[in-house]
One Martini backbone bead per residue (centre of mass of N, CA, C, O) as a GRO file, in nm:
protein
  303
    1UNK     BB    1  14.019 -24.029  20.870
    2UNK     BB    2  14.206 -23.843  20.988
    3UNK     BB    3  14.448 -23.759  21.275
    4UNK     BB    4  14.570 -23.511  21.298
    5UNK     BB    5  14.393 -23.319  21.469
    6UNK     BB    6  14.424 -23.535  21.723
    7UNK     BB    7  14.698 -23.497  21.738
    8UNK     BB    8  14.731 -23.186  21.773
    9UNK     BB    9  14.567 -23.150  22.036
   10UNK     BB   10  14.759 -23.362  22.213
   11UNK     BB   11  15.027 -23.156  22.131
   12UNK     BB   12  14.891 -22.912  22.292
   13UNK     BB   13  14.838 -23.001  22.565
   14UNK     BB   14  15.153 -23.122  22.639
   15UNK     BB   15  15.266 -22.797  22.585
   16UNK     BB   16  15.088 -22.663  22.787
   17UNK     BB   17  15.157 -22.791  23.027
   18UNK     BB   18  15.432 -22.745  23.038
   19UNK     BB   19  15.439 -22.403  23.015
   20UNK     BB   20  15.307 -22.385  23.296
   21UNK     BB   21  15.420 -22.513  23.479
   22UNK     BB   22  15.716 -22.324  23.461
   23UNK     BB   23  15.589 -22.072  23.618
   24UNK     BB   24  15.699 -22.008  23.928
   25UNK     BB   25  15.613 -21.717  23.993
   26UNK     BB   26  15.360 -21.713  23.947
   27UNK     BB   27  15.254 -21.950  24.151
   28UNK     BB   28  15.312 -21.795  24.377
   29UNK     BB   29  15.152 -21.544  24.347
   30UNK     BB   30  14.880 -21.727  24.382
   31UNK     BB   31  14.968 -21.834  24.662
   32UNK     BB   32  14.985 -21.531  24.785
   33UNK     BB   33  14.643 -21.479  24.739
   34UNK     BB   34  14.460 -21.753  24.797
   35UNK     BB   35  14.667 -22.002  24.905
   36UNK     BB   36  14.780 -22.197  24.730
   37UNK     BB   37  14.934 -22.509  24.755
   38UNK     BB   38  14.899 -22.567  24.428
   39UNK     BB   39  14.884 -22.576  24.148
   40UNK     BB   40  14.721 -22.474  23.801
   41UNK     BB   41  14.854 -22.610  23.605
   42UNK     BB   42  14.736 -22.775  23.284
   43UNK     BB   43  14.747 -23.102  23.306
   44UNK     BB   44  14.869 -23.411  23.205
   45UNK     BB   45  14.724 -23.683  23.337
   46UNK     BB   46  14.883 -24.064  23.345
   47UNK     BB   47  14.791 -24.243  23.509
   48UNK     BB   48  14.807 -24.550  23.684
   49UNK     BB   49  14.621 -24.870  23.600
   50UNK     BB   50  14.398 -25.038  23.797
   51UNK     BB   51  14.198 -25.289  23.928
   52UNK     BB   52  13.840 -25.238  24.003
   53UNK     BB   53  13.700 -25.399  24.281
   54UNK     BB   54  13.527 -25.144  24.398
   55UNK     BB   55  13.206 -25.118  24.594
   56UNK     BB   56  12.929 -24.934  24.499
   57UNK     BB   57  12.660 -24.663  24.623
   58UNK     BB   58  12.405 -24.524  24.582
   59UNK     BB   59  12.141 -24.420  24.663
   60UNK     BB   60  11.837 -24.479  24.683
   61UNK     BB   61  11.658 -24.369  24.430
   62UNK     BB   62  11.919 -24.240  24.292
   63UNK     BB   63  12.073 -24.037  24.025
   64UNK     BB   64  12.399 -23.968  23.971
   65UNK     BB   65  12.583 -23.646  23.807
   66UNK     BB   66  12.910 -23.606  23.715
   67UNK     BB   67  13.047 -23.272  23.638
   68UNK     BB   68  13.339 -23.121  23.484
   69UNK     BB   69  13.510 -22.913  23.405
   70UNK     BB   70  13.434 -22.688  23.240
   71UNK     BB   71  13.564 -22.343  23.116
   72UNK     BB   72  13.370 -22.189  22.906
   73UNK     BB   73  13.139 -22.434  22.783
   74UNK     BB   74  12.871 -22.416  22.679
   75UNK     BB   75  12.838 -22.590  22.447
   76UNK     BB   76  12.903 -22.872  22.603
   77UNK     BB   77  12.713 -22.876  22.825
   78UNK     BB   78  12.475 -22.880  22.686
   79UNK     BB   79  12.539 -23.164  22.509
   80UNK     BB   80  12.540 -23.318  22.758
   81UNK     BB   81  12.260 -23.273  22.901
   82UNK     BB   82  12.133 -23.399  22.648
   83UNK     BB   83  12.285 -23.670  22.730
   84UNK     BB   84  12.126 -23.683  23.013
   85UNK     BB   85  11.849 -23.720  22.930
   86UNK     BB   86  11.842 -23.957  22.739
   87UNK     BB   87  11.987 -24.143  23.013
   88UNK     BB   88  11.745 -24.074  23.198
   89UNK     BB   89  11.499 -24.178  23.011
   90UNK     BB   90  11.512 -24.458  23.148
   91UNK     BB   91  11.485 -24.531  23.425
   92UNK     BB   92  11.262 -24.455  23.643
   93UNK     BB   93  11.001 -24.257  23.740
   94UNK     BB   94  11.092 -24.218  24.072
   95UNK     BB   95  11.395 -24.076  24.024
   96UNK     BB   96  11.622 -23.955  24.140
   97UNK     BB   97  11.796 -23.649  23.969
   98UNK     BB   98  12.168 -23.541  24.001
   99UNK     BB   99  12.350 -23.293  23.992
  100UNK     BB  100  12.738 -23.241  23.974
  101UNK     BB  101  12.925 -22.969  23.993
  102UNK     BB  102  13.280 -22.944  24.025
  103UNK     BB  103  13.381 -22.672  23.894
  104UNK     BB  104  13.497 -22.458  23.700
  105UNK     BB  105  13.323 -22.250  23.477
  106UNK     BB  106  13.524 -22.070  23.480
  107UNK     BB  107  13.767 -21.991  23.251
  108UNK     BB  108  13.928 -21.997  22.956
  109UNK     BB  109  13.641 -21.945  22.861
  110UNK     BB  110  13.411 -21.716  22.665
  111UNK     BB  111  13.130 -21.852  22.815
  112UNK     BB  112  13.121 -21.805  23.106
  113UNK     BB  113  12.855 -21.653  23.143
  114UNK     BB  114  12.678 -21.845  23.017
  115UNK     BB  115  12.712 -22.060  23.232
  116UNK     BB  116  12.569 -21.891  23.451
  117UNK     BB  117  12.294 -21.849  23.311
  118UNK     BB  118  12.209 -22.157  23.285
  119UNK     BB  119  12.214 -22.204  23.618
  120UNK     BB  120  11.995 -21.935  23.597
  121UNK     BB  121  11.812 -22.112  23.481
  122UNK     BB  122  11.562 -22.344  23.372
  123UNK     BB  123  11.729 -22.599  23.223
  124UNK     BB  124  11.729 -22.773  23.534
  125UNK     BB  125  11.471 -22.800  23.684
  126UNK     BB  126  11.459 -23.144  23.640
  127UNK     BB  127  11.694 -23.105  23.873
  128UNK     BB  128  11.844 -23.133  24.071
  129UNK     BB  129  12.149 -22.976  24.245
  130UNK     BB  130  12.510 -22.912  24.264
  131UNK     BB  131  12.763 -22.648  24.359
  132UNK     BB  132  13.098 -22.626  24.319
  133UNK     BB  133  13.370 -22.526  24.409
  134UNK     BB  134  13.634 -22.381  24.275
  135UNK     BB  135  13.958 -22.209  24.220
  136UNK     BB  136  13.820 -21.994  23.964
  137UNK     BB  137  13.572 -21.870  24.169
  138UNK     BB  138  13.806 -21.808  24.371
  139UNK     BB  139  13.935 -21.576  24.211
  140UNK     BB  140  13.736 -21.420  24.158
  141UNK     BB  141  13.635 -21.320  24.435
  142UNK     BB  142  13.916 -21.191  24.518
  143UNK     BB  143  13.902 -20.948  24.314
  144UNK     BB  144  13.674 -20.848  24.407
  145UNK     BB  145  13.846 -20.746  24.702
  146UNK     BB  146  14.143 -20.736  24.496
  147UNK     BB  147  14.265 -20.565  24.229
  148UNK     BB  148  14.578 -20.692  24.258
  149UNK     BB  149  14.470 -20.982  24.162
  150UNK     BB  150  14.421 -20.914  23.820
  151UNK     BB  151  14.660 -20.984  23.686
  152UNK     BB  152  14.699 -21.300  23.766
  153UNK     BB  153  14.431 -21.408  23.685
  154UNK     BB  154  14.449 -21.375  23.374
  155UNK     BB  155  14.667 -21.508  23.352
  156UNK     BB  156  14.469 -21.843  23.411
  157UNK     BB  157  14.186 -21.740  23.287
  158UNK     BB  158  14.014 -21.406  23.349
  159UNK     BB  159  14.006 -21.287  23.085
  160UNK     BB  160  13.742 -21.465  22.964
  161UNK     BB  161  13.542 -21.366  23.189
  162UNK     BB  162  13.597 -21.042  23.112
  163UNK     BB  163  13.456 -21.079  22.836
  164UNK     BB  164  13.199 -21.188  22.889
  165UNK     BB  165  13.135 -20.907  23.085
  166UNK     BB  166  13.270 -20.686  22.900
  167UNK     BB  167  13.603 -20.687  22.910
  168UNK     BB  168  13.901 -20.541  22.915
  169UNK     BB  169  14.224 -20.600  22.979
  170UNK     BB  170  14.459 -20.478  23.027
  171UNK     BB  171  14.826 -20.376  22.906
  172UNK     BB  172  15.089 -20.452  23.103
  173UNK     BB  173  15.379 -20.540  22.943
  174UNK     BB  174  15.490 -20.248  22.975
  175UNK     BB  175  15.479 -20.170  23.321
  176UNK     BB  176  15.824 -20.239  23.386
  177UNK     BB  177  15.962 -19.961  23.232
  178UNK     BB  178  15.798 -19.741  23.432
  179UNK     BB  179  15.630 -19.601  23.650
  180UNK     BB  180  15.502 -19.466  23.490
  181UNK     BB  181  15.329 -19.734  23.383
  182UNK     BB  182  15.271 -19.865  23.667
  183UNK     BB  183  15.039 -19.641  23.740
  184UNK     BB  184  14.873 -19.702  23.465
  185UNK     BB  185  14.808 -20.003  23.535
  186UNK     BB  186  14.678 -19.958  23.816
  187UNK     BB  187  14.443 -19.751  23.721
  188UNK     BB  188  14.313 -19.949  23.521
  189UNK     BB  189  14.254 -20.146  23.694
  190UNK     BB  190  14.059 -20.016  23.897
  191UNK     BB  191  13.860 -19.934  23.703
  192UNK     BB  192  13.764 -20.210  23.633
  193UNK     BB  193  13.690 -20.317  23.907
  194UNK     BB  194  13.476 -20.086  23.960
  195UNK     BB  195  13.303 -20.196  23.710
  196UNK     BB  196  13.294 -20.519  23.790
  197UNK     BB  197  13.097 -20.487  24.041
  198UNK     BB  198  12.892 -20.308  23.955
  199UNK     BB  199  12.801 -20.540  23.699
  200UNK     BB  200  12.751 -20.743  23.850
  201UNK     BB  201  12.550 -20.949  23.884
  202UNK     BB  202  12.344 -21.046  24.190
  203UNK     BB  203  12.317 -21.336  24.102
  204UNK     BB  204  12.621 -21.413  24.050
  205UNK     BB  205  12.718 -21.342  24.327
  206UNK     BB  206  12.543 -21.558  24.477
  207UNK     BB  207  12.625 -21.800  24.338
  208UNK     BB  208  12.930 -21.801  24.407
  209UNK     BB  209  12.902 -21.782  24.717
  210UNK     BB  210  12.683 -22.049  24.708
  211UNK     BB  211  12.955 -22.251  24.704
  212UNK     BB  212  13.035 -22.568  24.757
  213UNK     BB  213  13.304 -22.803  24.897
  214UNK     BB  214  13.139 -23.044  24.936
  215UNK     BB  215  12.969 -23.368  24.846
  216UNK     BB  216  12.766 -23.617  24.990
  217UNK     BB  217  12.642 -24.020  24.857
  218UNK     BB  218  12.682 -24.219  24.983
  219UNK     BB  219  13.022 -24.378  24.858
  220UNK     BB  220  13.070 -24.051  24.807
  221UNK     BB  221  13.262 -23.799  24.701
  222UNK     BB  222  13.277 -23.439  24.648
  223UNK     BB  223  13.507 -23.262  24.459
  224UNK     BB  224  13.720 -23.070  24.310
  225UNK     BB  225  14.061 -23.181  24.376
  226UNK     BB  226  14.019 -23.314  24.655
  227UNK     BB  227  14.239 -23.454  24.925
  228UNK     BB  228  14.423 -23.512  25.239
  229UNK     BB  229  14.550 -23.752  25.339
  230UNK     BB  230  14.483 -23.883  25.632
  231UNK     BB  231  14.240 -23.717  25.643
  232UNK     BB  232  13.982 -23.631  25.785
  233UNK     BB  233  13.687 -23.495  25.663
  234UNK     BB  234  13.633 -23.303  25.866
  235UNK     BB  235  13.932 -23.160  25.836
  236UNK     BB  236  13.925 -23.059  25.531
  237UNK     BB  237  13.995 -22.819  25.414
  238UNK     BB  238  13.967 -22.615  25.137
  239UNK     BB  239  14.232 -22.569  24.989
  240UNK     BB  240  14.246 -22.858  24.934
  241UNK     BB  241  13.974 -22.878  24.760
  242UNK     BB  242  14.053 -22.685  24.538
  243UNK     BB  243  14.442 -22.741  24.524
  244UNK     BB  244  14.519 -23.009  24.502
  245UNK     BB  245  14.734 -23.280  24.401
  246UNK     BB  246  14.984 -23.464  24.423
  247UNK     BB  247  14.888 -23.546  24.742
  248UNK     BB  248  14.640 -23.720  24.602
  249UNK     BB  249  14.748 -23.850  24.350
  250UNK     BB  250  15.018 -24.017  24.476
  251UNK     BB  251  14.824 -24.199  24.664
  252UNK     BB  252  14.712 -24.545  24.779
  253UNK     BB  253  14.461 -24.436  25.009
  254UNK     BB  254  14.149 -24.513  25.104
  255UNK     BB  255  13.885 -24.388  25.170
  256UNK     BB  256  13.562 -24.401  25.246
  257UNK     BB  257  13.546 -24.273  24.985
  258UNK     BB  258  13.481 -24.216  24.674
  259UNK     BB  259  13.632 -24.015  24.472
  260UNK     BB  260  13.480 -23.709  24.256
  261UNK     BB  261  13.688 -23.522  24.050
  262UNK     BB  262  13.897 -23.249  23.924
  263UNK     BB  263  14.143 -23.018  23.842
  264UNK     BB  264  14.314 -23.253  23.627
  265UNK     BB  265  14.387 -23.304  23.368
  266UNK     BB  266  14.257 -23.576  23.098
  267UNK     BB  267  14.244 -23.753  22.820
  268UNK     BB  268  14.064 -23.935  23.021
  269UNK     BB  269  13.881 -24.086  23.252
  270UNK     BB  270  13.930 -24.177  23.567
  271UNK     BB  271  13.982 -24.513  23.764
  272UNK     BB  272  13.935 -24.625  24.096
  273UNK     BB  273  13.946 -24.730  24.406
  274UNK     BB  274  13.984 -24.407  24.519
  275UNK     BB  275  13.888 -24.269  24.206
  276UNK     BB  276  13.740 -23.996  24.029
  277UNK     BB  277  13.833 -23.832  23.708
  278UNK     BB  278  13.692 -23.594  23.502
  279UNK     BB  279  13.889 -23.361  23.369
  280UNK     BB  280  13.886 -23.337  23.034
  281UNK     BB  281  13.988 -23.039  22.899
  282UNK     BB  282  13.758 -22.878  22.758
  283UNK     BB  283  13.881 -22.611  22.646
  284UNK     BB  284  14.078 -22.789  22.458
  285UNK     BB  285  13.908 -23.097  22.388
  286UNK     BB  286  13.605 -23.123  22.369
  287UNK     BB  287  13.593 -23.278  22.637
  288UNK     BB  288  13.294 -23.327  22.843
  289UNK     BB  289  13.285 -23.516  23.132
  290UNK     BB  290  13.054 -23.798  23.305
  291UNK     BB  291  12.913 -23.919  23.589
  292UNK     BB  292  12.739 -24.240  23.655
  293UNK     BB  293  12.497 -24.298  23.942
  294UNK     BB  294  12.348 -24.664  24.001
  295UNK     BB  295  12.362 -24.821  24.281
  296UNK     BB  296  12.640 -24.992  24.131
  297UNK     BB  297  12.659 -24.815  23.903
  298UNK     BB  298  12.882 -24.713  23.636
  299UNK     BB  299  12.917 -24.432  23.420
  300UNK     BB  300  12.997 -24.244  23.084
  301UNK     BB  301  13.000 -23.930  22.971
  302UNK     BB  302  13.097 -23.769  22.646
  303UNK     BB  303  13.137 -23.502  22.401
   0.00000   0.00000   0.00000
């Protein structure tokens, strides 16, 4: 089988990372408005692997799933879940079952409220769940209450979750060219804000109202983007549990727990002493993956 497509997705992440990267000051305008300490922008990172020999453990009697950034892929979604099914249906029958899902479940991805549908349906019954917030979801939130933040949200993936959800984003592209154009864009924008308020299902408002910064069990602790190095956990921003990146991820100092994060694509699932990076790039790359934790052991499911 040729490899050509599989070089062509690899040279396409690779590209849109950097491409992402250079925005600077979209990057700042975002974080003048939800608070970001770090870019969003979605790349491709290359950790150097150092040999594992940090022993945890899952609470007794439970196994832990932990699935990455979705990103509006329902389709890969629904097919992870049936392969953890699968590996669920070994365990011993005594088992508490738990998923956690690390966040980012909208944006970028045209299935966004699909994905929110689903968690909001009988289809995970069989088992715990835990739903922490991305910053993605923040973002969403943020628009709710600020009509003028819906420009910015789009530029990094808001357009596809207003798909999703039947609207269409204004075309703002040349509405820099003069004041009528400026007035135009900005009253299209309130009418769609005031739209999507009104018609935004009201378990979905309630689902984002209702997500964690963060869930510790056994020797792991849960977060979307990661810890900021030297702070005890009880002191831990939420703004850096949604939002860090660099800070987090170049530090080589161990915390309390295996940290267990998405937020940062990579091109297959990370591991080490202090972390373990789940998000490999659903969206664009059709690997959607999951760790699993059970007693002392570790293991991996990917799309």
């Amino acid at each position: 089988m040729s490899r050509l497509p599989q070089l062509l997705q690899r040279s396409f992440l690779v590209q849109f990372g950097r491409l992402t990267r250079s925005a600077t000051s979209l990057r700042a305008r975002i974080r003048d408005h939800v608070g970001q300490s770090n870019d969003d922008a979605p790349v491709v990172a290359k950790p150097e692997r150092s040999e594992v020999t940090r022993v945890t453990a899952a609470p007794d009697g439970e196994c832990i799933y932990a699935i990455g950034d979705i990103h509006g892929r329902h389709d890969l979604l629904e097919r992870l879940i049936v392969e953890i099914e699968a590996d669920a249906a070994s365990l011993p029958t005594d088992t508490r079952i738990t998923i956690v899902f690390l966040g980012d479940y909208i944006d970028r991805g045209l299935q966004s409220r699909d994905v929110i549908e689903l968690f909001l349906s009988d289809r995970l019954n069989k088992f715990e769940t835990v739903f922490l917030m991305g910053n993605h979801e923040e973002a969403l939130l943020k628009f709710l209450e600020d009509e003028s933040f819906g420009s910015q949200w789009v530029r990094y993936g808001g357009g596809e979750t207003l798909y999703s959800y039947g609207f269409q984003p204004p075309n703002t592209r040349g509405s820099l060219g003069s004041h009528e154009a400026m007035a135009a864009a900005r009253s299209a924008w309130t009418k769609l804000w005031g739209a999507f308020r009104e018609r935004l299902p009201q378990e979905h408002l309630d689902f984002y109202r209702s997500l964690k910064p963060y869930h510790s069990a056994g020797d792991y602790l849960f977060v979307h983007a990661g810890l900021r190095p030297d702070t005890p956990i009880a002191e831990q921003s939420t703004r850096d549990m949604l939002w860090i990146r660099d800070e987090f991820l170049d530090d080589t100092k161990q915390f309390s727990h295996l940290i267990v994060h998405g937020h940062t694509p990579a091109e297959e699932v990370f591991r080490d002493n202090r972390r373990i990076g789940l998000d490999t790039g659903a969206f664009l790359s059709g690997k959607l993956s999951a760790a699993r934790f059970f007693g002392e052991e570790i293991a991996f499911l990917t799309t």
